[in-house]
PDB file of C-alpha atoms (C1' of nucleotides) in Angstrom:
ATOM      1  CA  UNK A 160     120.090 171.103 139.351  1.00  0.00           C
ATOM      2  CA  UNK A 161     117.807 168.078 139.340  1.00  0.00           C
ATOM      3  CA  UNK A 162     118.807 165.124 141.148  1.00  0.00           C
ATOM      4  CA  UNK A 163     120.029 162.616 138.627  1.00  0.00           C
ATOM      5  CA  UNK A 164     118.772 159.360 139.819  1.00  0.00           C
ATOM      6  CA  UNK A 165     119.948 157.228 136.840  1.00  0.00           C
ATOM      7  CA  UNK A 166     122.414 158.309 134.256  1.00  0.00           C
ATOM      8  CA  UNK A 167     121.478 159.676 130.881  1.00  0.00           C
ATOM      9  CA  UNK A 168     122.873 156.392 129.433  1.00  0.00           C
ATOM     10  CA  UNK A 169     120.749 154.225 131.581  1.00  0.00           C
ATOM     11  CA  UNK A 170     117.766 156.039 130.682  1.00  0.00           C
ATOM     12  CA  UNK A 171     118.548 155.863 127.103  1.00  0.00           C
ATOM     13  CA  UNK A 172     118.910 152.171 127.594  1.00  0.00           C
ATOM     14  CA  UNK A 173     115.697 151.927 129.338  1.00  0.00           C
ATOM     15  CA  UNK A 174     113.686 153.606 126.500  1.00  0.00           C
ATOM     16  CA  UNK A 175     115.399 151.682 123.642  1.00  0.00           C
ATOM     17  CA  UNK A 176     114.776 148.358 125.730  1.00  0.00           C
ATOM     18  CA  UNK A 177     111.168 149.247 126.104  1.00  0.00           C
ATOM     19  CA  UNK A 178     111.200 149.647 122.195  1.00  0.00           C
ATOM     20  CA  UNK A 179     112.960 146.457 121.285  1.00  0.00           C
ATOM     21  CA  UNK A 180     110.175 144.113 121.334  1.00  0.00           C
ATOM     22  CA  UNK A 181     108.007 143.404 118.362  1.00  0.00           C
ATOM     23  CA  UNK A 182     104.822 143.040 120.434  1.00  0.00           C
ATOM     24  CA  UNK A 183     105.365 146.420 122.307  1.00  0.00           C
ATOM     25  CA  UNK A 184     106.253 148.073 118.847  1.00  0.00           C
ATOM     26  CA  UNK A 185     102.861 146.620 117.592  1.00  0.00           C
ATOM     27  CA  UNK A 186     101.056 147.936 120.631  1.00  0.00           C
ATOM     28  CA  UNK A 187     102.721 151.507 120.127  1.00  0.00           C
ATOM     29  CA  UNK A 188     101.483 151.286 116.542  1.00  0.00           C
ATOM     30  CA  UNK A 189      97.802 150.718 117.587  1.00  0.00           C
ATOM     31  CA  UNK A 190      98.227 153.701 120.118  1.00  0.00           C
ATOM     32  CA  UNK A 191      99.326 156.064 117.518  1.00  0.00           C
ATOM     33  CA  UNK A 192      96.077 157.438 116.599  1.00  0.00           C
ATOM     34  CA  UNK A 193      95.015 157.941 120.150  1.00  0.00           C
ATOM     35  CA  UNK A 194      93.948 156.341 123.382  1.00  0.00           C
ATOM     36  CA  UNK A 195      92.731 152.550 123.287  1.00  0.00           C
ATOM     37  CA  UNK A 196      91.318 150.353 125.876  1.00  0.00           C
ATOM     38  CA  UNK A 197      92.978 147.122 126.763  1.00  0.00           C
ATOM     39  CA  UNK A 198      90.126 145.085 125.377  1.00  0.00           C
ATOM     40  CA  UNK A 199      90.621 146.490 122.091  1.00  0.00           C
ATOM     41  CA  UNK A 200      94.410 145.858 121.997  1.00  0.00           C
ATOM     42  CA  UNK A 201      93.746 142.400 122.963  1.00  0.00           C
ATOM     43  CA  UNK A 202      91.240 141.763 120.045  1.00  0.00           C
ATOM     44  CA  UNK A 203      93.759 142.964 117.520  1.00  0.00           C
ATOM     45  CA  UNK A 204      96.931 141.631 118.896  1.00  0.00           C
ATOM     46  CA  UNK A 205      96.461 137.950 119.561  1.00  0.00           C
ATOM     47  CA  UNK A 206      98.191 138.071 122.919  1.00  0.00           C
ATOM     48  CA  UNK A 207      97.146 136.338 126.043  1.00  0.00           C
ATOM     49  CA  UNK A 208      95.794 138.718 128.628  1.00  0.00           C
ATOM     50  CA  UNK A 209      98.600 138.596 130.981  1.00  0.00           C
ATOM     51  CA  UNK A 210     101.206 138.647 128.402  1.00  0.00           C
ATOM     52  CA  UNK A 211      99.561 142.021 127.110  1.00  0.00           C
ATOM     53  CA  UNK A 212      99.331 143.168 130.487  1.00  0.00           C
ATOM     54  CA  UNK A 213     103.093 142.550 131.077  1.00  0.00           C
ATOM     55  CA  UNK A 214     104.212 144.455 127.941  1.00  0.00           C
ATOM     56  CA  UNK A 215     101.855 147.436 128.855  1.00  0.00           C
ATOM     57  CA  UNK A 216     103.787 147.670 132.140  1.00  0.00           C
ATOM     58  CA  UNK A 217     107.104 147.818 130.623  1.00  0.00           C
ATOM     59  CA  UNK A 218     105.823 150.388 128.491  1.00  0.00           C
ATOM     60  CA  UNK A 219     104.534 152.303 131.276  1.00  0.00           C
ATOM     61  CA  UNK A 220     107.504 151.851 133.447  1.00  0.00           C
ATOM     62  CA  UNK A 221     109.769 153.352 130.571  1.00  0.00           C
ATOM     63  CA  UNK A 222     107.362 156.277 130.344  1.00  0.00           C
ATOM     64  CA  UNK A 223     106.268 155.480 126.911  1.00  0.00           C
ATOM     65  CA  UNK A 224     102.470 155.155 127.821  1.00  0.00           C
ATOM     66  CA  UNK A 225     100.177 156.423 130.610  1.00  0.00           C
ATOM     67  CA  UNK A 226      97.224 154.789 131.656  1.00  0.00           C
ATOM     68  CA  UNK A 227      93.940 155.827 132.928  1.00  0.00           C
ATOM     69  CA  UNK A 228      91.175 153.581 134.548  1.00  0.00           C
ATOM     70  CA  UNK A 229      87.555 154.319 133.764  1.00  0.00           C
ATOM     71  CA  UNK A 230      85.293 151.710 135.540  1.00  0.00           C
ATOM     72  CA  UNK A 231      86.361 148.361 134.777  1.00  0.00           C
ATOM     73  CA  UNK A 232      88.321 149.413 131.628  1.00  0.00           C
ATOM     74  CA  UNK A 233      91.890 150.634 131.437  1.00  0.00           C
ATOM     75  CA  UNK A 234      92.927 153.076 128.614  1.00  0.00           C
ATOM     76  CA  UNK A 235      96.442 153.470 127.505  1.00  0.00           C
ATOM     77  CA  UNK A 236      97.837 156.434 125.429  1.00  0.00           C
ATOM     78  CA  UNK A 237     101.216 157.333 124.099  1.00  0.00           C
ATOM     79  CA  UNK A 238     103.229 159.984 126.032  1.00  0.00           C
ATOM     80  CA  UNK A 239     104.467 162.459 123.397  1.00  0.00           C
ATOM     81  CA  UNK A 240     107.438 163.719 125.602  1.00  0.00           C
ATOM     82  CA  UNK A 241     109.222 160.491 125.648  1.00  0.00           C
ATOM     83  CA  UNK A 242     109.203 160.480 121.695  1.00  0.00           C
ATOM     84  CA  UNK A 243     111.008 163.951 121.994  1.00  0.00           C
ATOM     85  CA  UNK A 244     113.452 162.369 124.381  1.00  0.00           C
ATOM     86  CA  UNK A 245     114.102 159.478 122.070  1.00  0.00           C
ATOM     87  CA  UNK A 246     114.689 161.591 119.157  1.00  0.00           C
ATOM     88  CA  UNK A 247     117.067 163.814 121.146  1.00  0.00           C
ATOM     89  CA  UNK A 248     119.041 160.883 122.449  1.00  0.00           C
ATOM     90  CA  UNK A 249     119.149 159.491 118.905  1.00  0.00           C
ATOM     91  CA  UNK A 250     120.595 162.825 117.491  1.00  0.00           C
ATOM     92  CA  UNK A 251     123.167 162.524 120.307  1.00  0.00           C
ATOM     93  CA  UNK A 252     124.293 159.319 119.243  1.00  0.00           C
ATOM     94  CA  UNK A 253     124.593 160.170 115.664  1.00  0.00           C
ATOM     95  CA  UNK A 254     128.128 160.460 114.317  1.00  0.00           C
ATOM     96  CA  UNK A 255     129.251 163.734 114.001  1.00  0.00           C
ATOM     97  CA  UNK A 256     131.459 165.692 111.444  1.00  0.00           C
ATOM     98  CA  UNK A 257     132.746 164.265 108.155  1.00  0.00           C
ATOM     99  CA  UNK A 258     132.256 160.916 107.082  1.00  0.00           C
ATOM    100  CA  UNK A 259     134.868 158.360 107.647  1.00  0.00           C
ATOM    101  CA  UNK A 260     137.006 160.660 110.030  1.00  0.00           C
ATOM    102  CA  UNK A 261     139.914 158.329 110.266  1.00  0.00           C
ATOM    103  CA  UNK A 262     141.662 157.804 113.528  1.00  0.00           C
ATOM    104  CA  UNK A 263     143.685 155.104 112.023  1.00  0.00           C
ATOM    105  CA  UNK A 264     147.410 155.589 113.140  1.00  0.00           C
ATOM    106  CA  UNK A 265     146.593 157.703 116.286  1.00  0.00           C
ATOM    107  CA  UNK A 266     146.658 154.507 118.375  1.00  0.00           C
ATOM    108  CA  UNK A 267     148.353 150.982 118.700  1.00  0.00           C
ATOM    109  CA  UNK A 268     151.219 152.832 117.063  1.00  0.00           C
TER     110      UNK A 268
ATOM    111  CA  UNK B 483     110.555 145.164  94.854  1.00  0.00           C
ATOM    112  CA  UNK B 484     113.048 144.145  97.528  1.00  0.00           C
ATOM    113  CA  UNK B 485     112.624 140.760  99.170  1.00  0.00           C
ATOM    114  CA  UNK B 486     111.429 141.501 102.461  1.00  0.00           C
ATOM    115  CA  UNK B 487     113.400 139.079 104.840  1.00  0.00           C
ATOM    116  CA  UNK B 488     112.229 140.451 108.116  1.00  0.00           C
ATOM    117  CA  UNK B 489     109.386 142.583 108.762  1.00  0.00           C
ATOM    118  CA  UNK B 490     109.884 146.335 109.526  1.00  0.00           C
ATOM    119  CA  UNK B 491     108.875 145.681 112.969  1.00  0.00           C
ATOM    120  CA  UNK B 492     111.464 142.952 113.433  1.00  0.00           C
ATOM    121  CA  UNK B 493     114.067 145.420 111.864  1.00  0.00           C
ATOM    122  CA  UNK B 494     112.954 147.903 114.235  1.00  0.00           C
ATOM    123  CA  UNK B 495     113.176 145.743 117.083  1.00  0.00           C
ATOM    124  CA  UNK B 496     116.764 144.705 116.198  1.00  0.00           C
ATOM    125  CA  UNK B 497     117.742 148.099 116.077  1.00  0.00           C
ATOM    126  CA  UNK B 498     116.463 149.276 119.437  1.00  0.00           C
ATOM    127  CA  UNK B 499     117.538 146.035 121.029  1.00  0.00           C
ATOM    128  CA  UNK B 500     121.135 146.868 119.818  1.00  0.00           C
ATOM    129  CA  UNK B 501     120.680 150.276 121.493  1.00  0.00           C
ATOM    130  CA  UNK B 502     119.230 148.894 124.655  1.00  0.00           C
ATOM    131  CA  UNK B 503     122.496 148.117 126.612  1.00  0.00           C
ATOM    132  CA  UNK B 504     124.617 150.681 128.314  1.00  0.00           C
ATOM    133  CA  UNK B 505     128.069 149.188 127.346  1.00  0.00           C
ATOM    134  CA  UNK B 506     126.929 149.421 123.725  1.00  0.00           C
ATOM    135  CA  UNK B 507     125.750 153.112 124.224  1.00  0.00           C
ATOM    136  CA  UNK B 508     129.131 153.937 125.755  1.00  0.00           C
ATOM    137  CA  UNK B 509     130.722 152.352 122.529  1.00  0.00           C
ATOM    138  CA  UNK B 510     128.706 154.428 120.362  1.00  0.00           C
ATOM    139  CA  UNK B 511     129.544 157.457 122.097  1.00  0.00           C
ATOM    140  CA  UNK B 512     133.269 156.793 121.712  1.00  0.00           C
ATOM    141  CA  UNK B 513     132.626 156.325 117.953  1.00  0.00           C
ATOM    142  CA  UNK B 514     130.678 159.584 117.411  1.00  0.00           C
ATOM    143  CA  UNK B 515     133.734 161.375 116.357  1.00  0.00           C
ATOM    144  CA  UNK B 516     135.045 158.761 114.153  1.00  0.00           C
ATOM    145  CA  UNK B 517     136.385 155.451 113.559  1.00  0.00           C
ATOM    146  CA  UNK B 518     138.400 153.703 116.405  1.00  0.00           C
ATOM    147  CA  UNK B 519     140.363 150.809 117.027  1.00  0.00           C
ATOM    148  CA  UNK B 520     139.525 148.059 119.540  1.00  0.00           C
ATOM    149  CA  UNK B 521     142.353 148.597 121.557  1.00  0.00           C
ATOM    150  CA  UNK B 522     141.447 152.192 122.157  1.00  0.00           C
ATOM    151  CA  UNK B 523     137.837 151.164 123.107  1.00  0.00           C
ATOM    152  CA  UNK B 524     139.104 148.547 125.437  1.00  0.00           C
ATOM    153  CA  UNK B 525     141.300 151.155 127.146  1.00  0.00           C
ATOM    154  CA  UNK B 526     138.520 153.609 127.704  1.00  0.00           C
ATOM    155  CA  UNK B 527     135.812 151.198 128.703  1.00  0.00           C
ATOM    156  CA  UNK B 528     137.056 148.964 131.194  1.00  0.00           C
ATOM    157  CA  UNK B 529     135.660 145.891 129.544  1.00  0.00           C
ATOM    158  CA  UNK B 530     137.113 142.582 129.232  1.00  0.00           C
ATOM    159  CA  UNK B 531     138.321 141.696 125.829  1.00  0.00           C
ATOM    160  CA  UNK B 532     135.639 139.259 124.985  1.00  0.00           C
ATOM    161  CA  UNK B 533     132.949 141.316 126.426  1.00  0.00           C
ATOM    162  CA  UNK B 534     133.786 144.230 124.338  1.00  0.00           C
ATOM    163  CA  UNK B 535     134.119 141.762 121.115  1.00  0.00           C
ATOM    164  CA  UNK B 536     130.575 140.583 122.064  1.00  0.00           C
ATOM    165  CA  UNK B 537     129.177 143.964 122.057  1.00  0.00           C
ATOM    166  CA  UNK B 538     130.849 144.989 118.984  1.00  0.00           C
ATOM    167  CA  UNK B 539     129.472 142.157 117.266  1.00  0.00           C
ATOM    168  CA  UNK B 540     126.018 142.896 118.342  1.00  0.00           C
ATOM    169  CA  UNK B 541     126.356 146.357 117.127  1.00  0.00           C
ATOM    170  CA  UNK B 542     127.524 145.018 113.747  1.00  0.00           C
ATOM    171  CA  UNK B 543     124.761 142.469 113.258  1.00  0.00           C
ATOM    172  CA  UNK B 544     122.428 145.274 113.780  1.00  0.00           C
ATOM    173  CA  UNK B 545     124.147 147.246 111.055  1.00  0.00           C
ATOM    174  CA  UNK B 546     125.045 150.073 113.757  1.00  0.00           C
ATOM    175  CA  UNK B 547     128.794 149.805 113.031  1.00  0.00           C
ATOM    176  CA  UNK B 548     131.048 148.646 110.154  1.00  0.00           C
ATOM    177  CA  UNK B 549     134.353 147.302 110.769  1.00  0.00           C
ATOM    178  CA  UNK B 550     137.700 147.180 108.924  1.00  0.00           C
ATOM    179  CA  UNK B 551     140.743 144.961 109.668  1.00  0.00           C
ATOM    180  CA  UNK B 552     144.266 146.589 109.108  1.00  0.00           C
ATOM    181  CA  UNK B 553     147.142 144.317 110.106  1.00  0.00           C
ATOM    182  CA  UNK B 554     146.384 143.090 113.580  1.00  0.00           C
ATOM    183  CA  UNK B 555     143.909 145.800 114.347  1.00  0.00           C
ATOM    184  CA  UNK B 556     140.366 146.241 113.953  1.00  0.00           C
ATOM    185  CA  UNK B 557     138.787 149.489 113.333  1.00  0.00           C
ATOM    186  CA  UNK B 558     134.952 150.089 114.064  1.00  0.00           C
ATOM    187  CA  UNK B 559     132.946 153.017 112.680  1.00  0.00           C
ATOM    188  CA  UNK B 560     129.474 154.277 113.110  1.00  0.00           C
ATOM    189  CA  UNK B 561     127.222 153.571 109.992  1.00  0.00           C
ATOM    190  CA  UNK B 562     125.293 156.779 109.533  1.00  0.00           C
ATOM    191  CA  UNK B 563     122.480 155.227 107.384  1.00  0.00           C
ATOM    192  CA  UNK B 564     121.166 153.092 110.353  1.00  0.00           C
ATOM    193  CA  UNK B 565     120.736 156.446 112.354  1.00  0.00           C
ATOM    194  CA  UNK B 566     118.711 157.841 109.572  1.00  0.00           C
ATOM    195  CA  UNK B 567     116.589 154.693 109.571  1.00  0.00           C
ATOM    196  CA  UNK B 568     116.300 154.736 113.385  1.00  0.00           C
ATOM    197  CA  UNK B 569     114.911 158.329 113.050  1.00  0.00           C
ATOM    198  CA  UNK B 570     112.387 157.482 110.546  1.00  0.00           C
ATOM    199  CA  UNK B 571     111.153 154.529 112.602  1.00  0.00           C
ATOM    200  CA  UNK B 572     110.715 156.785 115.665  1.00  0.00           C
ATOM    201  CA  UNK B 573     108.873 159.298 113.513  1.00  0.00           C
ATOM    202  CA  UNK B 574     106.803 156.639 112.639  1.00  0.00           C
ATOM    203  CA  UNK B 575     105.927 155.352 115.938  1.00  0.00           C
ATOM    204  CA  UNK B 576     105.293 158.950 117.191  1.00  0.00           C
ATOM    205  CA  UNK B 577     101.613 159.698 118.216  1.00  0.00           C
ATOM    206  CA  UNK B 578      99.691 161.418 115.406  1.00  0.00           C
ATOM    207  CA  UNK B 579      97.076 164.161 115.367  1.00  0.00           C
ATOM    208  CA  UNK B 580      95.850 166.010 118.488  1.00  0.00           C
ATOM    209  CA  UNK B 581      96.714 165.367 121.891  1.00  0.00           C
ATOM    210  CA  UNK B 582      94.597 163.063 123.771  1.00  0.00           C
ATOM    211  CA  UNK B 583      92.343 162.073 120.890  1.00  0.00           C
ATOM    212  CA  UNK B 584      90.134 159.888 122.940  1.00  0.00           C
ATOM    213  CA  UNK B 585      88.775 156.603 121.927  1.00  0.00           C
ATOM    214  CA  UNK B 586      86.814 156.110 125.113  1.00  0.00           C
ATOM    215  CA  UNK B 587      83.326 154.969 124.416  1.00  0.00           C
ATOM    216  CA  UNK B 588      84.021 153.307 121.183  1.00  0.00           C
ATOM    217  CA  UNK B 589      84.819 150.129 122.648  1.00  0.00           C
ATOM    218  CA  UNK B 590      83.632 147.731 125.180  1.00  0.00           C
ATOM    219  CA  UNK B 591      80.321 149.480 124.842  1.00  0.00           C
TER     220      UNK B 591
ATOM    221  C1'  DT C 291     161.027 130.038 112.888  1.00  0.00           C
ATOM    222  C1'  DG C 292     159.104 131.058 116.963  1.00  0.00           C
ATOM    223  C1'  DA C 293     157.050 134.151 120.217  1.00  0.00           C
ATOM    224  C1'  DA C 294     153.970 137.897 121.444  1.00  0.00           C
ATOM    225  C1'  DA C 295     150.161 140.985 120.219  1.00  0.00           C
ATOM    226  C1'  DA C 296     145.374 142.016 118.931  1.00  0.00           C
ATOM    227  C1'  DT C 297     141.153 140.195 118.052  1.00  0.00           C
ATOM    228  C1'  DA C 298     137.412 136.823 117.467  1.00  0.00           C
ATOM    229  C1'  DT C 299     135.118 132.862 118.863  1.00  0.00           C
ATOM    230  C1'  DC C 300     133.238 129.262 121.915  1.00  0.00           C
ATOM    231  C1'  DA C 301     131.187 126.978 125.858  1.00  0.00           C
ATOM    232  C1'  DA C 302     129.582 127.398 130.402  1.00  0.00           C
ATOM    233  C1'  DG C 303     127.064 129.846 133.885  1.00  0.00           C
ATOM    234  C1'  DG C 304     124.542 133.656 135.568  1.00  0.00           C
ATOM    235  C1'  DA C 305     121.146 137.281 134.986  1.00  0.00           C
ATOM    236  C1'  DT C 306     117.363 139.231 132.863  1.00  0.00           C
ATOM    237  C1'  DT C 307     113.162 138.905 130.068  1.00  0.00           C
ATOM    238  C1'  DT C 308     109.116 136.875 128.262  1.00  0.00           C
ATOM    239  C1'  DT C 309     105.374 133.630 128.387  1.00  0.00           C
ATOM    240  C1'  DT C 310     101.929 130.912 130.802  1.00  0.00           C
ATOM    241  C1'  DG C 311      98.499 129.531 133.699  1.00  0.00           C
ATOM    242  C1'  DA C 312      96.364 130.657 137.920  1.00  0.00           C
ATOM    243  C1'  DT C 313      94.633 133.630 141.078  1.00  0.00           C
ATOM    244  C1'  DA C 314      93.220 138.306 143.050  1.00  0.00           C
ATOM    245  C1'  DC C 315      90.832 142.592 142.769  1.00  0.00           C
ATOM    246  C1'  DG C 316      87.738 146.202 141.683  1.00  0.00           C
ATOM    247  C1'  DT C 317      83.388 147.087 139.270  1.00  0.00           C
ATOM    248  C1'  DC C 318      78.946 146.628 137.447  1.00  0.00           C
ATOM    249  C1'  DA C 319      74.453 144.667 136.663  1.00  0.00           C
ATOM    250  C1'  DA C 320      70.942 141.415 137.653  1.00  0.00           C
TER     251       DA C 320
ATOM    252  C1'  DT D1408      74.375 140.223 147.152  1.00  0.00           C
ATOM    253  C1'  DT D1409      76.173 137.304 143.750  1.00  0.00           C
ATOM    254  C1'  DG D1410      78.168 136.469 139.653  1.00  0.00           C
ATOM    255  C1'  DA D1411      80.283 137.899 135.540  1.00  0.00           C
ATOM    256  C1'  DC D1412      83.720 140.943 133.448  1.00  0.00           C
ATOM    257  C1'  DG D1413      88.052 143.573 132.570  1.00  0.00           C
ATOM    258  C1'  DT D1414      92.427 143.893 134.360  1.00  0.00           C
ATOM    259  C1'  DA D1415      96.643 143.148 137.077  1.00  0.00           C
ATOM    260  C1'  DT D1416      99.819 140.396 139.568  1.00  0.00           C
ATOM    261  C1'  DC D1417     102.219 136.335 140.672  1.00  0.00           C
ATOM    262  C1'  DA D1418     105.152 132.243 140.401  1.00  0.00           C
ATOM    263  C1'  DA D1419     107.088 128.924 137.648  1.00  0.00           C
ATOM    264  C1'  DA D1420     108.939 127.616 133.355  1.00  0.00           C
ATOM    265  C1'  DA D1421     111.072 128.915 128.817  1.00  0.00           C
ATOM    266  C1'  DA D1422     113.833 131.864 126.256  1.00  0.00           C
ATOM    267  C1'  DT D1423     117.078 135.052 125.572  1.00  0.00           C
ATOM    268  C1'  DC D1424     121.062 137.856 126.875  1.00  0.00           C
ATOM    269  C1'  DC D1425     125.333 138.872 128.907  1.00  0.00           C
ATOM    270  C1'  DT D1426     129.805 137.813 131.358  1.00  0.00           C
ATOM    271  C1'  DT D1427     133.711 135.071 131.935  1.00  0.00           C
ATOM    272  C1'  DG D1428     137.543 132.338 130.938  1.00  0.00           C
ATOM    273  C1'  DA D1429     139.694 129.597 127.637  1.00  0.00           C
ATOM    274  C1'  DT D1430     141.391 128.682 123.352  1.00  0.00           C
ATOM    275  C1'  DA D1431     141.974 129.953 118.053  1.00  0.00           C
ATOM    276  C1'  DT D1432     143.411 132.911 114.369  1.00  0.00           C
ATOM    277  C1'  DT D1433     146.135 136.088 112.236  1.00  0.00           C
ATOM    278  C1'  DT D1434     149.834 139.240 111.969  1.00  0.00           C
ATOM    279  C1'  DT D1435     154.179 141.011 113.059  1.00  0.00           C
ATOM    280  C1'  DC D1436     158.560 141.255 114.892  1.00  0.00           C
ATOM    281  C1'  DA D1437     162.962 139.390 116.751  1.00  0.00           C
TER     282       DA D1437
END
DNA sequence: TGAAAATATCAAGGATTTTTGATACGTCAA
DNA sequence: TTGACGTATCAAAAATCCTTGATATTTTCA
């Protein structure tokens, strides 16, 4: 079995936290159609360079993007796997069974 | 057309932000099988009462749970719709087209 | 009526995240 | 080589989020 460094819950929280910022969601939107270099992102988003760099790092640390350096340019790309993970996590959080399955009366009696 | 109070991006960020905390994810896990009263949540999670109350409020404000009062008890329940929304948002963020569609060379020329 | 229970709210403090401006680093081209 | 460029990193300030303990509110029960 794989060593479980962080709990599934912690991993889920990390992914959602990375997705919880508007600037980062905009970055993701720009990467949807493929790899982009930082300078392009900078042009479209009007974000200070270090700010953009910060958000790209958050995304990278959460595994949402990968990066690649080519000469003096850096290219960022979405990591498909993490989207599968996120979808699975969401499915897991989803309410099960019939709507409004009441537990009233089973507690605090 | 509906008045768009907040952008879709802002709404997405709000949902993900609500999901970005381990305590809240645990609360959601406990609600998966149906409605629960606050006292039950409090027993299972070992969270101070006001802490639990705070997190329930965040979840409620993000539309992830609904609440219902009955006598002196409050019951919280997951809101299915928001999970559909979240799934749709994720689908939207997902990378499109073929893997590694490179844009290298199209910028920074 | 009065006390106790269940929950919400509030204010203060601590912790974490985000922004900003400065600086450092590798790469390229003159 | 030297200088400009693209990007990352750092430190400090600002903003936001979370926790804690105190208090308020509503409801129930003796």
